PDB file of N, CA and C in Angstrom:
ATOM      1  N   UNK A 133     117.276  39.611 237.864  1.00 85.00           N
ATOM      2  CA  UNK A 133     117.147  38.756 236.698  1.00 85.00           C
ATOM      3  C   UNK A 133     117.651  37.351 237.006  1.00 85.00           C
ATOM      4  N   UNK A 134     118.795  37.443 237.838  1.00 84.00           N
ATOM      5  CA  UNK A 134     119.154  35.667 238.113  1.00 84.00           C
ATOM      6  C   UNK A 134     118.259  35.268 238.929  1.00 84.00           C
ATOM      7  N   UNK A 135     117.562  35.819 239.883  1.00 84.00           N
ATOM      8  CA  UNK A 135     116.178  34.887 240.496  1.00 84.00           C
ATOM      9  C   UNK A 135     115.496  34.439 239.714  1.00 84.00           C
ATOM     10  N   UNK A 136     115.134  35.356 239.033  1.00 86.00           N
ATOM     11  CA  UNK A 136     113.929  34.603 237.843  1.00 86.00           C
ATOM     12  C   UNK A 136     114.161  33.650 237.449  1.00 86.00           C
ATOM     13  N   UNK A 137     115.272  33.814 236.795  1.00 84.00           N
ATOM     14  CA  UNK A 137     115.915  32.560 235.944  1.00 84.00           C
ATOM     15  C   UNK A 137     116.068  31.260 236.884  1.00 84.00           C
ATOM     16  N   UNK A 138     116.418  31.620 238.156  1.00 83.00           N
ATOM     17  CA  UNK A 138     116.332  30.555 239.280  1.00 83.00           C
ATOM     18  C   UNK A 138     115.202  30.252 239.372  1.00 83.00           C
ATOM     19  N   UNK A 139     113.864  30.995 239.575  1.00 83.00           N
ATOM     20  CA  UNK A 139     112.929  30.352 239.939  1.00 83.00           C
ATOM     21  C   UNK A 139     112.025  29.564 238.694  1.00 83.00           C
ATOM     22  N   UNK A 140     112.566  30.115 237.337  1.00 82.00           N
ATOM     23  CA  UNK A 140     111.719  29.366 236.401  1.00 82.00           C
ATOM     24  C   UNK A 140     112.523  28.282 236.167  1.00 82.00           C
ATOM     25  N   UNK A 141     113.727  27.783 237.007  1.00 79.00           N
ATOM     26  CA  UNK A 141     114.467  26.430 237.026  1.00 79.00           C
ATOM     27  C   UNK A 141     113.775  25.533 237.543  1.00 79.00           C
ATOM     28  N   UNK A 142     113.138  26.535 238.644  1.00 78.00           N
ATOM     29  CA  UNK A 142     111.968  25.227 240.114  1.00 78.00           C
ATOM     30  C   UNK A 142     110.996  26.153 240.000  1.00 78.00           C
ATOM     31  N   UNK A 143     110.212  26.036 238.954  1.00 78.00           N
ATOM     32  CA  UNK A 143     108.859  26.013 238.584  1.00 78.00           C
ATOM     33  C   UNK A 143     107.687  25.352 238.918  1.00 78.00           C
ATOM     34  N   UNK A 144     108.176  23.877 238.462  1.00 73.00           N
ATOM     35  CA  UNK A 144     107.205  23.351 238.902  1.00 73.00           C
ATOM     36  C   UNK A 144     107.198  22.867 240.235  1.00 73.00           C
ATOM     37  N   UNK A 145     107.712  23.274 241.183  1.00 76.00           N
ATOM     38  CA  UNK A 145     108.025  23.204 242.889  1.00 76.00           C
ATOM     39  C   UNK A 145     106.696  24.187 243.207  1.00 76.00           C
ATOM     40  N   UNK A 146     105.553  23.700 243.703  1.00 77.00           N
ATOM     41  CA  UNK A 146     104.579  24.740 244.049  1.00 77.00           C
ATOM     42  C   UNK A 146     104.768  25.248 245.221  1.00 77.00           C
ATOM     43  N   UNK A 147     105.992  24.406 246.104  1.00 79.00           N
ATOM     44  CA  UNK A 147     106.346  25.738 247.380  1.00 79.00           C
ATOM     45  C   UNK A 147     107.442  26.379 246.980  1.00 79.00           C
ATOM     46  N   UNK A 148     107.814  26.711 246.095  1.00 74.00           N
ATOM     47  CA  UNK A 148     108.956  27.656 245.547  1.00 74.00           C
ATOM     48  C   UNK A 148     107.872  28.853 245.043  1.00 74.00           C
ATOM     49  N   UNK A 149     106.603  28.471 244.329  1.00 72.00           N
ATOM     50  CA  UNK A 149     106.348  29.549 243.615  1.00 72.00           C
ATOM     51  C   UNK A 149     105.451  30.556 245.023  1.00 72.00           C
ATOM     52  N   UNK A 150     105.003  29.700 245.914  1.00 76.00           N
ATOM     53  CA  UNK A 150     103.724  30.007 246.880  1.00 76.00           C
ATOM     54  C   UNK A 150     104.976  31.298 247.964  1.00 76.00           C
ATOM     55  N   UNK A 151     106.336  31.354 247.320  1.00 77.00           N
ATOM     56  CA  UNK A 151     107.151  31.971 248.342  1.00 77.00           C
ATOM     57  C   UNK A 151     107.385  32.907 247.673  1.00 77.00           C
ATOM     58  N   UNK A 152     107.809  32.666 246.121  1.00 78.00           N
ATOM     59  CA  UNK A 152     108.325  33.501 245.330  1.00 78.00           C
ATOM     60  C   UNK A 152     107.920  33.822 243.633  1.00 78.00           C
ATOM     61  N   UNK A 153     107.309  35.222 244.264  1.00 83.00           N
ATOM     62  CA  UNK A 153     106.660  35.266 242.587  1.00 83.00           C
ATOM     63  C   UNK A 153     107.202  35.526 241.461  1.00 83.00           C
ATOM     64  N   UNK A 154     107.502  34.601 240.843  1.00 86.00           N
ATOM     65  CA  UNK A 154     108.686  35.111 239.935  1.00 86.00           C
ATOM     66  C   UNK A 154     107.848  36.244 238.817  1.00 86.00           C
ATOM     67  N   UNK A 155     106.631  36.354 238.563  1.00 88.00           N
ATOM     68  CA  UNK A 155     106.133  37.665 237.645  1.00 88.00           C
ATOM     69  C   UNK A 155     105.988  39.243 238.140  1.00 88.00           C
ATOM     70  N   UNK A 156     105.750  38.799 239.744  1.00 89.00           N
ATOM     71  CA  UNK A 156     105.871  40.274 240.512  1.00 89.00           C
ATOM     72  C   UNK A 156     107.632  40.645 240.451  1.00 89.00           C
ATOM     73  N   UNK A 157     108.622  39.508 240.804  1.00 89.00           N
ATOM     74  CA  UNK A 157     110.089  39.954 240.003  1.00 89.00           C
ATOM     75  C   UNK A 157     110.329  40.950 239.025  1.00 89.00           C
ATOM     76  N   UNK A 158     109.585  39.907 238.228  1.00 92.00           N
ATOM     77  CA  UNK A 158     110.209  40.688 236.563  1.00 92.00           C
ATOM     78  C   UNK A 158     109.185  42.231 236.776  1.00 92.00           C
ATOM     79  N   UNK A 159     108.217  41.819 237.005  1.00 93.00           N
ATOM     80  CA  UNK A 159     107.164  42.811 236.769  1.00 93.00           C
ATOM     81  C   UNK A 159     107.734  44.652 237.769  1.00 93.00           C
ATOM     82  N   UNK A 160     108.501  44.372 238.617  1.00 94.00           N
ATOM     83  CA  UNK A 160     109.584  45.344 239.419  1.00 94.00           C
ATOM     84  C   UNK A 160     110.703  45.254 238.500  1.00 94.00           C
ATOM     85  N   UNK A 161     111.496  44.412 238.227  1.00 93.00           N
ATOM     86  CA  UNK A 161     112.545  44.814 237.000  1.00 93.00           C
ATOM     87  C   UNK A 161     112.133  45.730 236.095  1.00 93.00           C
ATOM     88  N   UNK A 162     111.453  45.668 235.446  1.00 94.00           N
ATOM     89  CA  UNK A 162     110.606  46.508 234.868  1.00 94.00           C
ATOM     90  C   UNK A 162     110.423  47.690 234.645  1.00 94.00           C
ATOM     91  N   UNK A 163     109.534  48.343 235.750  1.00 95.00           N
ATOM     92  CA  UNK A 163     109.556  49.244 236.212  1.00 95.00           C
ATOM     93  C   UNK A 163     110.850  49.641 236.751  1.00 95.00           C
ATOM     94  N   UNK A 164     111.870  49.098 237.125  1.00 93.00           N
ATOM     95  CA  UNK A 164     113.231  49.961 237.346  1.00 93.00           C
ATOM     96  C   UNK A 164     113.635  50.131 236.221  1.00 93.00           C
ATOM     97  N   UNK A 165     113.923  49.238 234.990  1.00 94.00           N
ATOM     98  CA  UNK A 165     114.350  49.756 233.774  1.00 94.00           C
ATOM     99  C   UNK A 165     113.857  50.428 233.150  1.00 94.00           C
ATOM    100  N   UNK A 166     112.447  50.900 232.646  1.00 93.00           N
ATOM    101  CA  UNK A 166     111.841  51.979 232.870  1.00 93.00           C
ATOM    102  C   UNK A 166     112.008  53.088 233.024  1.00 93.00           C
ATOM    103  N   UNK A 167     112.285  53.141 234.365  1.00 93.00           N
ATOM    104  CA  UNK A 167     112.900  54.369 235.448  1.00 93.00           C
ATOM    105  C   UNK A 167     113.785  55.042 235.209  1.00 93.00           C
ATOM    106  N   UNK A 168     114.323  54.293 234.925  1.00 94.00           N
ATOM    107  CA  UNK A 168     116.220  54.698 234.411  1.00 94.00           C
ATOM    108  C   UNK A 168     116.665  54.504 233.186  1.00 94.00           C
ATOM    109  N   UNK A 169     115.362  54.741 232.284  1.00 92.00           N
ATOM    110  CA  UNK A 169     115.548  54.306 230.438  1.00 92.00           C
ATOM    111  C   UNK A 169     116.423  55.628 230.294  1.00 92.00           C
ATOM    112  N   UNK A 170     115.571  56.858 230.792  1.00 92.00           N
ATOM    113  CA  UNK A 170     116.499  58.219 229.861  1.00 92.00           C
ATOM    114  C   UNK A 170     117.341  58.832 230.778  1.00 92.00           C
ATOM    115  N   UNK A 171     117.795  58.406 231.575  1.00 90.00           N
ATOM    116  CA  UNK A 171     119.529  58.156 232.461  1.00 90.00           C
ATOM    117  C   UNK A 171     120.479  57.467 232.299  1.00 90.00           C
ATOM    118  N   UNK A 172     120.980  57.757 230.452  1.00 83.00           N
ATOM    119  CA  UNK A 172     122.373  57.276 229.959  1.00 83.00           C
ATOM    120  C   UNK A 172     123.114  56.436 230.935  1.00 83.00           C
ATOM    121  N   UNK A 173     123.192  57.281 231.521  1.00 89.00           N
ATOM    122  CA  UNK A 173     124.549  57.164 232.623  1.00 89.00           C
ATOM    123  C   UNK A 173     124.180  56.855 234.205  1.00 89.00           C
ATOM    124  N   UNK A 174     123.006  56.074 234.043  1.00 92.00           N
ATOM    125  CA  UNK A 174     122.648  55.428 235.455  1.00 92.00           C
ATOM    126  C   UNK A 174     123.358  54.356 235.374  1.00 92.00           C
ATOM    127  N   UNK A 175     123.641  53.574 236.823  1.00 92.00           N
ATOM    128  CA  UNK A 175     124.863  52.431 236.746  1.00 92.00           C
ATOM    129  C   UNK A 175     123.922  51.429 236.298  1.00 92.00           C
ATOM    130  N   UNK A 176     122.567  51.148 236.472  1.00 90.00           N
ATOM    131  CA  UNK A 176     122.088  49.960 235.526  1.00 90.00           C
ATOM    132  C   UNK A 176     122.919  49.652 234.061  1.00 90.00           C
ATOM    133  N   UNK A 177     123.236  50.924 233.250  1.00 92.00           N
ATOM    134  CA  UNK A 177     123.762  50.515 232.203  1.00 92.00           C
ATOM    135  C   UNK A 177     124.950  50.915 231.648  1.00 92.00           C
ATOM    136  N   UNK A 178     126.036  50.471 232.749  1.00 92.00           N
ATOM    137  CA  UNK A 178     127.847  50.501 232.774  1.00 92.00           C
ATOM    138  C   UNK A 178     128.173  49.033 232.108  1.00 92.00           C
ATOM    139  N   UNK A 179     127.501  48.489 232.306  1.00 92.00           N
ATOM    140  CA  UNK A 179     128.124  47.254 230.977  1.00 92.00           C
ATOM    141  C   UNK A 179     127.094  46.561 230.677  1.00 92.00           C
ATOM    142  N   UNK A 180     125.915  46.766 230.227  1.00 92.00           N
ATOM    143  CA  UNK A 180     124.958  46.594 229.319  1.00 92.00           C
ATOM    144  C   UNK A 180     124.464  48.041 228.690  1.00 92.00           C
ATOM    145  N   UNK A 181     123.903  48.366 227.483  1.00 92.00           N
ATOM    146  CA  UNK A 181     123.222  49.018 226.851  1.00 92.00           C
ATOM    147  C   UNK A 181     121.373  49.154 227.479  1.00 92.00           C
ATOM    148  N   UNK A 182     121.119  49.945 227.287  1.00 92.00           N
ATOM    149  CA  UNK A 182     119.646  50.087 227.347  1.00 92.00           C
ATOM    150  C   UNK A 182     118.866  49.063 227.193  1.00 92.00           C
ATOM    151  N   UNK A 183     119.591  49.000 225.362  1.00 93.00           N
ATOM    152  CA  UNK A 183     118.519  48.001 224.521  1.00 93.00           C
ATOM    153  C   UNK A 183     119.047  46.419 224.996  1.00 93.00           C
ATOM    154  N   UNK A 184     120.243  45.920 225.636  1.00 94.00           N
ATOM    155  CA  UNK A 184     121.010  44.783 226.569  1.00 94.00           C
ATOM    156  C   UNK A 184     120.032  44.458 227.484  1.00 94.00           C
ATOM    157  N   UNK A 185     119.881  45.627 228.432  1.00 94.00           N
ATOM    158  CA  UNK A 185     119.354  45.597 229.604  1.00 94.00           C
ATOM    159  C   UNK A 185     118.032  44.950 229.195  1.00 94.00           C
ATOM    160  N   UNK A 186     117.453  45.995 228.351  1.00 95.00           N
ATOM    161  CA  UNK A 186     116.022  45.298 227.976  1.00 95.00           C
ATOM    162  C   UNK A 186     115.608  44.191 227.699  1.00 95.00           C
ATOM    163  N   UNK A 187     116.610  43.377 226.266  1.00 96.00           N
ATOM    164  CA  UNK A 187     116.624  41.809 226.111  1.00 96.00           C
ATOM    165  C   UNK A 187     116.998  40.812 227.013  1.00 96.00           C
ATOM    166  N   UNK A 188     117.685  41.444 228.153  1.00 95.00           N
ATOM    167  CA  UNK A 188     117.908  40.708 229.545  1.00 95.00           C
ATOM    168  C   UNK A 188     116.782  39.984 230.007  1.00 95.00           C
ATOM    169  N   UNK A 189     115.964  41.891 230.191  1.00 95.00           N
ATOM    170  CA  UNK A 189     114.499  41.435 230.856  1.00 95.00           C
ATOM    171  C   UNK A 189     113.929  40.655 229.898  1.00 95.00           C
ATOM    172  N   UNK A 190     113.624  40.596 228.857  1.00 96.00           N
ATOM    173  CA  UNK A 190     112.699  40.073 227.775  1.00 96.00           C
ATOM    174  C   UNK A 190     113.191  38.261 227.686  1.00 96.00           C
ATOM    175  N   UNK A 191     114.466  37.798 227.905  1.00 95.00           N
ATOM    176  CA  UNK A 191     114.790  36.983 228.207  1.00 95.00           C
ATOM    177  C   UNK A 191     114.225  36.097 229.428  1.00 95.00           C
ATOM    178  N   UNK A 192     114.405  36.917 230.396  1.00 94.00           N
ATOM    179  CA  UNK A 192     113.656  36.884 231.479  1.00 94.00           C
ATOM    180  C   UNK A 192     111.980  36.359 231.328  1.00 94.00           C
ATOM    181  N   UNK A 193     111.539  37.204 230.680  1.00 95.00           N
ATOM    182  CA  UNK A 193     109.974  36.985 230.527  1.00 95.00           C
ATOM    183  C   UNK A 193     109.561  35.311 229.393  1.00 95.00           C
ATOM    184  N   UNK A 194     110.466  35.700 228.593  1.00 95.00           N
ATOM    185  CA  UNK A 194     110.494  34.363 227.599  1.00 95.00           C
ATOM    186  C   UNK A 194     110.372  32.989 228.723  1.00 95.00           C
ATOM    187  N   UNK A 195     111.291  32.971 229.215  1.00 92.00           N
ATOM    188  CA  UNK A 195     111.969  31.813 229.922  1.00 92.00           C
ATOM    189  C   UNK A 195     110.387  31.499 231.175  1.00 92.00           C
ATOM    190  N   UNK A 196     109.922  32.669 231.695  1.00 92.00           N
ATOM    191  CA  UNK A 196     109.076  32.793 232.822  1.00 92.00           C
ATOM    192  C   UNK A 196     107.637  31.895 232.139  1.00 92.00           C
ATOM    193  N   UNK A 197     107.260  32.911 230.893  1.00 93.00           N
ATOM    194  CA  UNK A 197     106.282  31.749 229.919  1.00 93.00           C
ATOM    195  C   UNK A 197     106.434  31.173 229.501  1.00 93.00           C
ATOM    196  N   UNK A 198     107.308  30.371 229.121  1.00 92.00           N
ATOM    197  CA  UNK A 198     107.429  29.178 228.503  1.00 92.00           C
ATOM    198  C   UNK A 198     107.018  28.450 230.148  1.00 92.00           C
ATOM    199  N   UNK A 199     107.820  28.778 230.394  1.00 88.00           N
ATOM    200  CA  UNK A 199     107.594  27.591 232.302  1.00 88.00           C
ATOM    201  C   UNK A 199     105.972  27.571 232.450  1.00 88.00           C
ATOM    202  N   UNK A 200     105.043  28.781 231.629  1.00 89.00           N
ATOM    203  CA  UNK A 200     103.827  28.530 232.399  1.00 89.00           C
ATOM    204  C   UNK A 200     103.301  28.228 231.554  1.00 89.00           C
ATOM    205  N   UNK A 201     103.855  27.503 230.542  1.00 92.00           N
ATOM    206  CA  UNK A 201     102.996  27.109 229.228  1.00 92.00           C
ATOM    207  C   UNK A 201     102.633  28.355 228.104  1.00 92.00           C
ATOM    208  N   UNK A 202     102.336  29.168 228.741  1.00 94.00           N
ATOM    209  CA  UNK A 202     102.554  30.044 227.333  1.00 94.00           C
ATOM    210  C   UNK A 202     103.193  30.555 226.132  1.00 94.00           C
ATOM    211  N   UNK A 203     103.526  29.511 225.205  1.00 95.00           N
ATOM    212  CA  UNK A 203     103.903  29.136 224.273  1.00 95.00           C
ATOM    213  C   UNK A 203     104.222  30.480 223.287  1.00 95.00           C
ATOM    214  N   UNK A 204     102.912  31.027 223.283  1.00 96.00           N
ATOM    215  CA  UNK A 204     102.407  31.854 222.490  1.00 96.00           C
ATOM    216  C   UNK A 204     103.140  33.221 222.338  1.00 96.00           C
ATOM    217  N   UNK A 205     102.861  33.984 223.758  1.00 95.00           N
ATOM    218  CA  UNK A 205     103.093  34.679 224.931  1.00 95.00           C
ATOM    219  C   UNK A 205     105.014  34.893 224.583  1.00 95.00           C
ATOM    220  N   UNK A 206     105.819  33.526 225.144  1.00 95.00           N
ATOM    221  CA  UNK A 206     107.045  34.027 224.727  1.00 95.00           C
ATOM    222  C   UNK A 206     107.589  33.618 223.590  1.00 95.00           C
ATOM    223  N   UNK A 207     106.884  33.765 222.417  1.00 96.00           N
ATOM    224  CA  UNK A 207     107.261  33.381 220.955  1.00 96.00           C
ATOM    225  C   UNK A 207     106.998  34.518 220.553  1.00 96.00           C
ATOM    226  N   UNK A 208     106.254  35.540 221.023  1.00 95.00           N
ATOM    227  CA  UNK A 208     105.476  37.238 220.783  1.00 95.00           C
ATOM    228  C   UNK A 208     107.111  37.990 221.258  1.00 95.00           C
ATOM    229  N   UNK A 209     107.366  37.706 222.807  1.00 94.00           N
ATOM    230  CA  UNK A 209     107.703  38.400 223.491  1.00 94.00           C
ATOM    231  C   UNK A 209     109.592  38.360 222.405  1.00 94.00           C
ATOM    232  N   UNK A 210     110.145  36.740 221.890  1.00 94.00           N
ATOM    233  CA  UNK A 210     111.031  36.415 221.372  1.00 94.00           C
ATOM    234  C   UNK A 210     111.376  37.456 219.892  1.00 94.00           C
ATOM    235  N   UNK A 211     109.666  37.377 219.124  1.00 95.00           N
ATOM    236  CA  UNK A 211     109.746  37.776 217.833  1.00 95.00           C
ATOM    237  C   UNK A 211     110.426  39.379 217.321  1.00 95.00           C
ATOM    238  N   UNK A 212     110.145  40.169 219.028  1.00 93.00           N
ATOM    239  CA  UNK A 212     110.115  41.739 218.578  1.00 93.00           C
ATOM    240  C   UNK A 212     111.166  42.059 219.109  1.00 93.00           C
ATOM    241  N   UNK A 213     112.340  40.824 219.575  1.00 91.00           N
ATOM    242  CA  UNK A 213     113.500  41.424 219.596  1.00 91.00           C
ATOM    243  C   UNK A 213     114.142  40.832 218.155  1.00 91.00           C
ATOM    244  N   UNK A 214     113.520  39.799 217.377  1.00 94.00           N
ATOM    245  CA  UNK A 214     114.286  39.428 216.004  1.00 94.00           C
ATOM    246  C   UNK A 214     113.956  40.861 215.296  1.00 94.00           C
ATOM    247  N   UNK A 215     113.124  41.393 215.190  1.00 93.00           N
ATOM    248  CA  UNK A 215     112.650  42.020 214.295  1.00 93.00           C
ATOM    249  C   UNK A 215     112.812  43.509 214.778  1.00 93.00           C
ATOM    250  N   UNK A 216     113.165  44.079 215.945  1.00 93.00           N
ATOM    251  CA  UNK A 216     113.188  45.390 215.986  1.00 93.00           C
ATOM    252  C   UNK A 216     114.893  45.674 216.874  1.00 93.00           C
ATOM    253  N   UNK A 217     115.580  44.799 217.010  1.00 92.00           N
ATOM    254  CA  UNK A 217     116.857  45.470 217.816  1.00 92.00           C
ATOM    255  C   UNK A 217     117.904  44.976 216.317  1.00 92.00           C
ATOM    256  N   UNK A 218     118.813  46.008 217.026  1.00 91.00           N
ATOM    257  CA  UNK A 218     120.143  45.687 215.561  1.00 91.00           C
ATOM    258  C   UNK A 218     120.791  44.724 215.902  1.00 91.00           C
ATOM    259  N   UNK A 219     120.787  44.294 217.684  1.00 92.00           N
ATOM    260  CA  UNK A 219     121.495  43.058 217.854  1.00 92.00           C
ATOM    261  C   UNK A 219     121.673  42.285 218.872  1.00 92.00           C
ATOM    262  N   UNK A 220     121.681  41.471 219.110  1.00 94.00           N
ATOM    263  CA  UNK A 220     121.276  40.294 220.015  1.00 94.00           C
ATOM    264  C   UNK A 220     121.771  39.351 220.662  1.00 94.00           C
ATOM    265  N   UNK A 221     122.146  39.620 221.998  1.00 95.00           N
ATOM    266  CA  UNK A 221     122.994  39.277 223.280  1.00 95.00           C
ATOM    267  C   UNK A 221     123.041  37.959 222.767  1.00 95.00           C
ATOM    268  N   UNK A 222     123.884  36.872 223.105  1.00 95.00           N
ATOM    269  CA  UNK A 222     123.504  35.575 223.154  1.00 95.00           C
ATOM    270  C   UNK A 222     122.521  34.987 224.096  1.00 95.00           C
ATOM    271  N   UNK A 223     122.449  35.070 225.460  1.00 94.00           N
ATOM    272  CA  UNK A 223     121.707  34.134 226.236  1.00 94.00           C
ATOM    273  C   UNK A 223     120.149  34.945 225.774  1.00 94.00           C
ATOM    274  N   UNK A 224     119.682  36.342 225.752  1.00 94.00           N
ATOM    275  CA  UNK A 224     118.226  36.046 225.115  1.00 94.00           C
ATOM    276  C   UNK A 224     118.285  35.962 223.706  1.00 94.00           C
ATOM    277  N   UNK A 225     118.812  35.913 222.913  1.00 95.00           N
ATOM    278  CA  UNK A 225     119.242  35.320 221.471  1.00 95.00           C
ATOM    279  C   UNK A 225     118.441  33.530 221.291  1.00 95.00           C
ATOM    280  N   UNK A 226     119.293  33.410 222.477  1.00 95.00           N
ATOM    281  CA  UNK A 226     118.895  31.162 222.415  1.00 95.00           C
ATOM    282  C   UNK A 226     117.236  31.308 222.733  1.00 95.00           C
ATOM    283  N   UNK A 227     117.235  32.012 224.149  1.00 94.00           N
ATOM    284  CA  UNK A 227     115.635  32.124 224.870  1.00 94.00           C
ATOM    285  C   UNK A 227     114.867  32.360 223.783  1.00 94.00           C
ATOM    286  N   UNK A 228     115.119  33.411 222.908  1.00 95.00           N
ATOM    287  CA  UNK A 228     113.943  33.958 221.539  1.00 95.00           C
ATOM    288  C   UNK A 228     114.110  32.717 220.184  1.00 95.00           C
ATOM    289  N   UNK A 229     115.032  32.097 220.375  1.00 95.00           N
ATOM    290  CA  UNK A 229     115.355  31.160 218.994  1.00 95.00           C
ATOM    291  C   UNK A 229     114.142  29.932 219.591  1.00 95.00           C
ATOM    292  N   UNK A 230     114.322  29.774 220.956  1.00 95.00           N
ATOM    293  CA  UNK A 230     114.029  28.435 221.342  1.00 95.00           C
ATOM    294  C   UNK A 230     112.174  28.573 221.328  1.00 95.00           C
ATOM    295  N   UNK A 231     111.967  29.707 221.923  1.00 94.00           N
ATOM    296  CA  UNK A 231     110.760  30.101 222.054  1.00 94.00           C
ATOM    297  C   UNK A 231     109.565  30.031 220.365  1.00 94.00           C
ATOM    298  N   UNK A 232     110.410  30.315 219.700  1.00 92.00           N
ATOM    299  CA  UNK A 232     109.974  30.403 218.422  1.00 92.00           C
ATOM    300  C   UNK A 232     110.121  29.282 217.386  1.00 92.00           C
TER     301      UNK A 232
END
């Protein structure tokens, strides 16, 4: 998750992106959280929650579209953590406020 966030810092660097994909990133985050959703007690989530972990990633994705212009995309991705979690980390809290 901090690459991402690194690489949607140097976004618009087209030899940053031609090295490093920041959607195949998230898009493997993903799928590991996923993986390890119904394993309570996998170390992914010793000091985040499931639903943490998740707005991490979703943070993640916000921040990734907005960088590619898709406005839309992470104002969707922002809305369904206002509206479906009981509560909301700060750093994707700002990402979903800002997005929207």
């Amino acid at each position: 998750l901090r690459r991402i966030h690194g690489l949607c810092t140097h976004f618009a660097d087209q030899d940053v992106r031609c090295i490093w994909d920041a959607a195949s990133l998230l898009s493997e985050a993903d799928e590991l959280l996923f993986a390890a959703w119904h394993e309570r007690s996998a170390p992914l989530f010793k000091e985040f929650s499931r639903v943490g972990r998740l707005q991490q990633l979703e943070g993640a994705a916000i921040r990734l579209e907005g960088c590619k212009g898709n406005h839309a995309e992470a104002a969707r991705v922002g809305m369904r953590m206002f509206t479906e979690d009981e509560y909301l980390l700060e750093g994707p809290y700002s990402l979903a406020a800002a997005a929207l």
